[in-house]
């Protein structure tokens, strides 16, 4: 089972490989705001747990297990960003809020959020009602 820290690394590595075709220790460190030595230690752990294959001085590749997990984590992150945007959270707070909650939700909660987001896509008038209610509540305070 991946820890929240492992998930952050897998998500970042997956995104880098998707965007650039590779993931270097320095890019991972910069993206996660950690020291390169911390990245190396985590990469070794992820290698041991078969999420990726790491060869010193040659780089890393994600295993099918790592790709599957990375993709799921990126999708979860996007879903939560979309959810917070849909319910009206100010854009300046969304990234930090997602980072704060993404590792603490069960798969059942994620599925429910996904269903709610899809509901609002299919029923835009309901989304407008939600936003109207929020506006009314904000004005009452």
Short mmCIF file of N, CA and C in Angstrom, two decimals:
data_model
loop_
_atom_site.label_atom_id
_atom_site.label_comp_id
_atom_site.label_asym_id
_atom_site.label_seq_id
_atom_site.Cartn_x
_atom_site.Cartn_y
_atom_site.Cartn_z
N UNK A 1 0.85 -1.19 0.00
CA UNK A 1 0.00 0.00 0.00
C UNK A 1 0.88 1.24 0.00
N UNK A 2 0.61 2.15 -0.89
CA UNK A 2 1.40 3.37 -1.01
C UNK A 2 1.02 4.36 0.08
N UNK A 3 2.02 5.01 0.64
CA UNK A 3 1.80 6.07 1.62
C UNK A 3 1.45 7.36 0.88
N UNK A 4 0.92 8.38 1.59
CA UNK A 4 0.67 9.66 0.93
C UNK A 4 1.92 10.23 0.26
N UNK A 5 3.05 10.09 0.89
CA UNK A 5 4.29 10.59 0.30
C UNK A 5 4.63 9.83 -0.99
N UNK A 6 4.48 8.52 -0.95
CA UNK A 6 4.73 7.72 -2.14
C UNK A 6 3.76 8.13 -3.26
N UNK A 7 2.53 8.37 -2.90
CA UNK A 7 1.55 8.81 -3.89
C UNK A 7 1.95 10.12 -4.53
N UNK A 8 2.44 11.07 -3.74
CA UNK A 8 2.89 12.35 -4.29
C UNK A 8 4.01 12.15 -5.30
N UNK A 9 4.95 11.29 -4.97
CA UNK A 9 6.06 11.01 -5.89
C UNK A 9 5.56 10.33 -7.16
N UNK A 10 4.72 9.32 -7.01
CA UNK A 10 4.21 8.61 -8.18
C UNK A 10 3.41 9.54 -9.09
N UNK A 11 2.61 10.40 -8.49
CA UNK A 11 1.83 11.36 -9.27
C UNK A 11 2.76 12.29 -10.04
N UNK A 12 3.77 12.81 -9.35
CA UNK A 12 4.70 13.74 -9.99
C UNK A 12 5.50 13.05 -11.09
N UNK A 13 6.00 11.86 -10.83
CA UNK A 13 6.78 11.12 -11.82
C UNK A 13 5.91 10.82 -13.04
N UNK A 14 4.69 10.37 -12.82
CA UNK A 14 3.78 10.07 -13.92
C UNK A 14 3.55 11.31 -14.77
N UNK A 15 3.30 12.44 -14.14
CA UNK A 15 3.04 13.68 -14.87
C UNK A 15 4.28 14.11 -15.67
N UNK A 16 5.46 14.01 -15.06
CA UNK A 16 6.68 14.39 -15.78
C UNK A 16 6.90 13.51 -17.00
N UNK A 17 6.74 12.22 -16.84
CA UNK A 17 6.93 11.31 -17.97
C UNK A 17 5.89 11.58 -19.05
N UNK A 18 4.67 11.86 -18.65
CA UNK A 18 3.61 12.17 -19.60
C UNK A 18 3.92 13.46 -20.36
N UNK A 19 4.42 14.48 -19.65
CA UNK A 19 4.69 15.78 -20.26
C UNK A 19 6.01 15.83 -21.03
N UNK A 20 7.07 15.22 -20.47
CA UNK A 20 8.41 15.37 -21.04
C UNK A 20 8.98 14.08 -21.65
N UNK A 21 8.38 12.97 -21.28
CA UNK A 21 8.90 11.70 -21.76
C UNK A 21 9.92 11.08 -20.81
N UNK A 22 10.27 11.79 -19.76
CA UNK A 22 11.23 11.30 -18.77
C UNK A 22 11.02 12.06 -17.47
N UNK A 23 11.61 11.53 -16.40
CA UNK A 23 11.55 12.19 -15.09
C UNK A 23 12.94 12.12 -14.47
N UNK A 24 13.55 13.27 -14.29
CA UNK A 24 14.86 13.33 -13.65
C UNK A 24 14.69 13.65 -12.17
N UNK A 25 15.67 13.22 -11.38
CA UNK A 25 15.64 13.48 -9.94
C UNK A 25 15.47 14.97 -9.69
N UNK A 26 16.20 15.80 -10.42
CA UNK A 26 16.12 17.25 -10.20
C UNK A 26 14.73 17.80 -10.49
N UNK A 27 14.08 17.27 -11.53
CA UNK A 27 12.72 17.72 -11.87
C UNK A 27 11.71 17.31 -10.80
N UNK A 28 11.88 16.08 -10.31
CA UNK A 28 10.99 15.59 -9.25
C UNK A 28 11.18 16.43 -7.99
N UNK A 29 12.44 16.67 -7.63
CA UNK A 29 12.75 17.46 -6.43
C UNK A 29 12.16 18.86 -6.53
N UNK A 30 12.32 19.47 -7.68
CA UNK A 30 11.79 20.83 -7.88
C UNK A 30 10.27 20.84 -7.78
N UNK A 31 9.62 19.88 -8.42
CA UNK A 31 8.16 19.83 -8.42
C UNK A 31 7.56 19.57 -7.05
N UNK A 32 8.27 18.80 -6.25
CA UNK A 32 7.76 18.46 -4.91
C UNK A 32 8.37 19.33 -3.81
N UNK A 33 9.30 20.19 -4.21
CA UNK A 33 9.99 21.08 -3.27
C UNK A 33 10.67 20.29 -2.15
N UNK A 34 11.46 19.30 -2.56
CA UNK A 34 12.25 18.48 -1.64
C UNK A 34 13.69 18.42 -2.15
N UNK A 35 14.58 17.92 -1.31
CA UNK A 35 15.98 17.78 -1.70
C UNK A 35 16.15 16.58 -2.63
N UNK A 36 17.07 16.67 -3.58
CA UNK A 36 17.33 15.54 -4.47
C UNK A 36 17.66 14.25 -3.73
N UNK A 37 18.33 14.35 -2.59
CA UNK A 37 18.65 13.14 -1.83
C UNK A 37 17.37 12.44 -1.33
N UNK A 38 16.36 13.23 -0.99
CA UNK A 38 15.07 12.65 -0.59
C UNK A 38 14.41 11.94 -1.76
N UNK A 39 14.54 12.53 -2.94
CA UNK A 39 13.97 11.91 -4.14
C UNK A 39 14.64 10.57 -4.40
N UNK A 40 15.96 10.55 -4.31
CA UNK A 40 16.70 9.30 -4.56
C UNK A 40 16.26 8.21 -3.59
N UNK A 41 16.10 8.55 -2.33
CA UNK A 41 15.66 7.56 -1.35
C UNK A 41 14.26 7.03 -1.69
N UNK A 42 13.37 7.93 -2.06
CA UNK A 42 12.01 7.50 -2.38
C UNK A 42 11.99 6.68 -3.67
N UNK A 43 12.78 7.07 -4.65
CA UNK A 43 12.85 6.30 -5.89
C UNK A 43 13.32 4.88 -5.61
N UNK A 44 14.27 4.74 -4.72
CA UNK A 44 14.76 3.41 -4.35
C UNK A 44 13.64 2.60 -3.69
N UNK A 45 12.85 3.25 -2.85
CA UNK A 45 11.73 2.56 -2.21
C UNK A 45 10.68 2.17 -3.24
N UNK A 46 10.38 3.08 -4.16
CA UNK A 46 9.39 2.79 -5.21
C UNK A 46 9.88 1.67 -6.13
N UNK A 47 11.18 1.60 -6.33
CA UNK A 47 11.77 0.51 -7.10
C UNK A 47 11.58 -0.81 -6.35
N UNK A 48 11.89 -0.79 -5.07
CA UNK A 48 11.75 -1.98 -4.22
C UNK A 48 10.30 -2.48 -4.21
N UNK A 49 9.36 -1.54 -4.21
CA UNK A 49 7.93 -1.89 -4.17
C UNK A 49 7.35 -2.12 -5.58
N UNK A 50 8.20 -2.12 -6.58
CA UNK A 50 7.86 -2.46 -7.96
C UNK A 50 6.92 -1.47 -8.64
N UNK A 51 7.00 -0.20 -8.25
CA UNK A 51 6.26 0.84 -8.95
C UNK A 51 7.08 1.39 -10.11
N UNK A 52 8.38 1.24 -10.01
CA UNK A 52 9.26 1.69 -11.08
C UNK A 52 10.55 0.89 -11.05
N UNK A 53 11.32 1.05 -12.12
CA UNK A 53 12.64 0.43 -12.21
C UNK A 53 13.64 1.57 -12.28
N UNK A 54 14.57 1.56 -11.35
CA UNK A 54 15.55 2.64 -11.24
C UNK A 54 16.95 2.06 -11.40
N UNK A 55 17.70 2.68 -12.30
CA UNK A 55 19.10 2.32 -12.47
C UNK A 55 19.92 3.59 -12.25
N UNK A 56 20.79 3.55 -11.29
CA UNK A 56 21.61 4.70 -10.95
C UNK A 56 22.33 5.22 -12.19
N UNK A 57 22.27 6.51 -12.39
CA UNK A 57 22.88 7.23 -13.51
C UNK A 57 22.20 6.98 -14.85
N UNK A 58 21.20 6.12 -14.88
CA UNK A 58 20.53 5.84 -16.15
C UNK A 58 19.09 6.32 -16.14
N UNK A 59 18.53 6.53 -14.98
CA UNK A 59 17.17 7.02 -14.90
C UNK A 59 16.18 5.99 -14.40
N UNK A 60 14.93 6.26 -14.68
CA UNK A 60 13.88 5.38 -14.18
C UNK A 60 12.80 5.21 -15.23
N UNK A 61 12.09 4.11 -15.12
CA UNK A 61 10.90 3.88 -15.92
C UNK A 61 9.83 3.34 -14.97
N UNK A 62 8.60 3.68 -15.28
CA UNK A 62 7.50 3.18 -14.45
C UNK A 62 7.10 1.79 -14.93
N UNK A 63 6.83 0.92 -13.97
CA UNK A 63 6.31 -0.41 -14.28
C UNK A 63 4.83 -0.27 -14.61
N UNK A 64 4.20 -1.30 -15.15
CA UNK A 64 2.74 -1.24 -15.36
C UNK A 64 2.00 -0.90 -14.06
N UNK A 65 2.46 -1.46 -12.95
CA UNK A 65 1.86 -1.17 -11.64
C UNK A 65 2.00 0.32 -11.31
N UNK A 66 3.18 0.88 -11.57
CA UNK A 66 3.43 2.29 -11.29
C UNK A 66 2.63 3.20 -12.21
N UNK A 67 2.55 2.84 -13.50
CA UNK A 67 1.76 3.63 -14.44
C UNK A 67 0.29 3.65 -14.06
N UNK A 68 -0.22 2.48 -13.68
CA UNK A 68 -1.63 2.39 -13.29
C UNK A 68 -1.90 3.27 -12.08
N UNK A 69 -1.02 3.18 -11.08
CA UNK A 69 -1.19 3.99 -9.88
C UNK A 69 -1.02 5.48 -10.20
N UNK A 70 -0.01 5.82 -10.98
CA UNK A 70 0.23 7.22 -11.34
C UNK A 70 -0.96 7.82 -12.07
N UNK A 71 -1.49 7.08 -13.03
CA UNK A 71 -2.65 7.56 -13.79
C UNK A 71 -3.84 7.77 -12.86
N UNK A 72 -4.07 6.82 -11.98
CA UNK A 72 -5.19 6.94 -11.04
C UNK A 72 -5.03 8.17 -10.14
N UNK A 73 -3.80 8.42 -9.69
CA UNK A 73 -3.54 9.56 -8.81
C UNK A 73 -3.74 10.89 -9.53
N UNK A 74 -3.28 10.97 -10.78
CA UNK A 74 -3.47 12.18 -11.58
C UNK A 74 -4.95 12.42 -11.83
N UNK A 75 -5.68 11.36 -12.15
CA UNK A 75 -7.13 11.49 -12.37
C UNK A 75 -7.85 11.91 -11.10
N UNK A 76 -7.44 11.35 -9.97
CA UNK A 76 -8.06 11.72 -8.69
C UNK A 76 -7.82 13.21 -8.42
N UNK A 77 -6.59 13.66 -8.65
CA UNK A 77 -6.24 15.06 -8.42
C UNK A 77 -7.10 15.98 -9.30
N UNK A 78 -7.20 15.64 -10.58
CA UNK A 78 -8.01 16.45 -11.51
C UNK A 78 -9.47 16.46 -11.10
N UNK A 79 -9.99 15.29 -10.69
CA UNK A 79 -11.38 15.20 -10.24
C UNK A 79 -11.62 16.13 -9.06
N UNK A 80 -10.73 16.10 -8.08
CA UNK A 80 -10.92 16.93 -6.90
C UNK A 80 -10.80 18.42 -7.24
N UNK A 81 -9.88 18.77 -8.13
CA UNK A 81 -9.80 20.17 -8.57
C UNK A 81 -11.10 20.59 -9.24
N UNK A 82 -11.60 19.73 -10.11
CA UNK A 82 -12.85 20.00 -10.82
C UNK A 82 -14.01 20.14 -9.84
N UNK A 83 -14.07 19.24 -8.88
CA UNK A 83 -15.13 19.28 -7.87
C UNK A 83 -15.11 20.60 -7.10
N UNK A 84 -13.93 21.00 -6.62
CA UNK A 84 -13.85 22.24 -5.85
C UNK A 84 -14.20 23.45 -6.71
N UNK A 85 -13.81 23.40 -7.97
CA UNK A 85 -14.16 24.48 -8.89
C UNK A 85 -15.68 24.53 -9.09
N UNK A 86 -16.28 23.37 -9.32
CA UNK A 86 -17.73 23.28 -9.57
C UNK A 86 -18.52 23.82 -8.38
N UNK A 87 -18.10 23.48 -7.17
CA UNK A 87 -18.88 23.93 -6.01
C UNK A 87 -18.56 25.37 -5.60
N UNK A 88 -17.65 26.01 -6.34
CA UNK A 88 -17.43 27.43 -6.15
C UNK A 88 -16.26 27.84 -5.28
N UNK A 89 -15.34 26.94 -5.00
CA UNK A 89 -14.14 27.31 -4.22
C UNK A 89 -13.31 28.26 -5.08
N UNK A 90 -12.82 29.32 -4.48
CA UNK A 90 -12.01 30.29 -5.21
C UNK A 90 -10.75 29.62 -5.75
N UNK A 91 -10.41 29.95 -6.99
CA UNK A 91 -9.30 29.32 -7.69
C UNK A 91 -7.99 29.36 -6.90
N UNK A 92 -7.75 30.44 -6.19
CA UNK A 92 -6.50 30.58 -5.44
C UNK A 92 -6.33 29.54 -4.34
N UNK A 93 -7.43 28.90 -3.92
CA UNK A 93 -7.36 27.92 -2.84
C UNK A 93 -7.39 26.47 -3.32
N UNK A 94 -7.77 26.26 -4.56
CA UNK A 94 -8.05 24.90 -5.03
C UNK A 94 -6.85 23.98 -4.92
N UNK A 95 -5.68 24.37 -5.43
CA UNK A 95 -4.53 23.46 -5.44
C UNK A 95 -4.15 23.05 -4.01
N UNK A 96 -4.04 24.00 -3.12
CA UNK A 96 -3.66 23.69 -1.74
C UNK A 96 -4.72 22.82 -1.06
N UNK A 97 -5.99 23.10 -1.34
CA UNK A 97 -7.05 22.30 -0.74
C UNK A 97 -6.99 20.85 -1.24
N UNK A 98 -6.77 20.68 -2.54
CA UNK A 98 -6.67 19.32 -3.08
C UNK A 98 -5.49 18.60 -2.45
N UNK A 99 -4.36 19.27 -2.36
CA UNK A 99 -3.18 18.66 -1.73
C UNK A 99 -3.48 18.25 -0.29
N UNK A 100 -4.33 19.01 0.37
CA UNK A 100 -4.65 18.73 1.77
C UNK A 100 -5.62 17.57 1.97
N UNK A 101 -6.47 17.32 0.97
CA UNK A 101 -7.50 16.31 1.17
C UNK A 101 -7.32 15.04 0.36
N UNK A 102 -6.54 15.08 -0.72
CA UNK A 102 -6.55 13.96 -1.66
C UNK A 102 -6.12 12.62 -1.06
N UNK A 103 -5.28 12.63 -0.06
CA UNK A 103 -4.79 11.38 0.52
C UNK A 103 -5.69 10.86 1.65
N UNK A 104 -6.72 11.63 1.98
CA UNK A 104 -7.53 11.29 3.14
C UNK A 104 -8.96 10.86 2.79
N UNK A 105 -9.21 10.68 1.51
CA UNK A 105 -10.54 10.28 1.08
C UNK A 105 -10.55 8.82 0.66
N UNK A 106 -11.59 8.13 1.05
CA UNK A 106 -11.74 6.73 0.64
C UNK A 106 -12.12 6.67 -0.83
N UNK A 107 -11.97 5.50 -1.40
CA UNK A 107 -12.38 5.33 -2.80
C UNK A 107 -13.89 5.53 -2.93
N UNK A 108 -14.64 5.21 -1.89
CA UNK A 108 -16.08 5.44 -1.91
C UNK A 108 -16.38 6.94 -1.98
N UNK A 109 -15.66 7.74 -1.20
CA UNK A 109 -15.85 9.20 -1.24
C UNK A 109 -15.50 9.75 -2.62
N UNK A 110 -14.41 9.25 -3.19
CA UNK A 110 -14.00 9.70 -4.53
C UNK A 110 -15.08 9.37 -5.55
N UNK A 111 -15.64 8.17 -5.47
CA UNK A 111 -16.70 7.75 -6.38
C UNK A 111 -17.93 8.64 -6.22
N UNK A 112 -18.28 8.98 -5.00
CA UNK A 112 -19.43 9.86 -4.75
C UNK A 112 -19.18 11.26 -5.31
N UNK A 113 -17.97 11.76 -5.14
CA UNK A 113 -17.62 13.08 -5.69
C UNK A 113 -17.69 13.05 -7.21
N UNK A 114 -17.17 11.98 -7.78
CA UNK A 114 -17.21 11.82 -9.23
C UNK A 114 -18.66 11.81 -9.73
N UNK A 115 -19.53 11.13 -9.03
CA UNK A 115 -20.94 11.07 -9.38
C UNK A 115 -21.59 12.45 -9.28
N UNK A 116 -21.26 13.18 -8.23
CA UNK A 116 -21.82 14.52 -8.05
C UNK A 116 -21.37 15.47 -9.16
N UNK A 117 -20.09 15.42 -9.51
CA UNK A 117 -19.58 16.26 -10.59
C UNK A 117 -20.30 15.93 -11.90
N UNK A 118 -20.46 14.64 -12.16
CA UNK A 118 -21.17 14.22 -13.38
C UNK A 118 -22.63 14.68 -13.34
N UNK A 119 -23.26 14.61 -12.18
CA UNK A 119 -24.64 15.09 -12.03
C UNK A 119 -24.74 16.56 -12.42
N UNK A 120 -23.81 17.37 -11.90
CA UNK A 120 -23.86 18.80 -12.22
C UNK A 120 -23.58 19.07 -13.69
N UNK A 121 -22.78 18.22 -14.34
CA UNK A 121 -22.55 18.37 -15.80
C UNK A 121 -23.84 18.09 -16.56
N UNK A 122 -24.58 17.08 -16.10
CA UNK A 122 -25.81 16.69 -16.79
C UNK A 122 -26.98 17.59 -16.45
N UNK A 123 -26.91 18.22 -15.27
CA UNK A 123 -28.02 19.06 -14.79
C UNK A 123 -27.49 20.46 -14.44
N UNK A 124 -27.11 21.24 -15.45
CA UNK A 124 -26.50 22.55 -15.17
C UNK A 124 -27.41 23.50 -14.38
N UNK A 125 -28.73 23.31 -14.51
CA UNK A 125 -29.62 24.18 -13.74
C UNK A 125 -29.47 23.93 -12.24
N UNK A 126 -29.16 22.68 -11.87
CA UNK A 126 -28.94 22.35 -10.45
C UNK A 126 -27.67 23.03 -9.95
N UNK A 127 -26.67 23.08 -10.79
CA UNK A 127 -25.43 23.76 -10.42
C UNK A 127 -25.71 25.25 -10.21
N UNK A 128 -26.53 25.81 -11.07
CA UNK A 128 -26.88 27.22 -10.92
C UNK A 128 -27.65 27.45 -9.62
N UNK A 129 -28.51 26.51 -9.26
CA UNK A 129 -29.24 26.60 -7.98
C UNK A 129 -28.27 26.55 -6.80
N UNK A 130 -27.28 25.68 -6.90
CA UNK A 130 -26.27 25.58 -5.84
C UNK A 130 -25.52 26.90 -5.69
N UNK A 131 -25.11 27.46 -6.81
CA UNK A 131 -24.36 28.73 -6.78
C UNK A 131 -25.23 29.87 -6.26
N UNK A 132 -26.51 29.85 -6.61
CA UNK A 132 -27.44 30.87 -6.11
C UNK A 132 -27.59 30.76 -4.60
N UNK A 133 -27.73 29.54 -4.12
CA UNK A 133 -27.83 29.31 -2.68
C UNK A 133 -26.59 29.79 -1.96
N UNK A 134 -25.44 29.48 -2.51
CA UNK A 134 -24.19 29.92 -1.88
C UNK A 134 -24.13 31.44 -1.82
N UNK A 135 -24.54 32.08 -2.90
CA UNK A 135 -24.54 33.54 -2.94
C UNK A 135 -25.47 34.11 -1.87
N UNK A 136 -26.64 33.51 -1.72
CA UNK A 136 -27.58 33.96 -0.70
C UNK A 136 -27.01 33.78 0.70
N UNK A 137 -26.38 32.63 0.94
CA UNK A 137 -25.79 32.36 2.26
C UNK A 137 -24.63 33.32 2.55
N UNK A 138 -23.83 33.60 1.51
CA UNK A 138 -22.72 34.55 1.69
C UNK A 138 -23.24 35.93 2.04
N UNK A 139 -24.37 36.34 1.41
CA UNK A 139 -24.94 37.64 1.68
C UNK A 139 -25.56 37.73 3.07
N UNK A 140 -26.02 36.59 3.60
CA UNK A 140 -26.59 36.56 4.94
C UNK A 140 -25.52 36.74 6.01
N UNK A 141 -24.30 36.37 5.71
CA UNK A 141 -23.20 36.44 6.70
C UNK A 141 -22.54 37.74 6.61
#
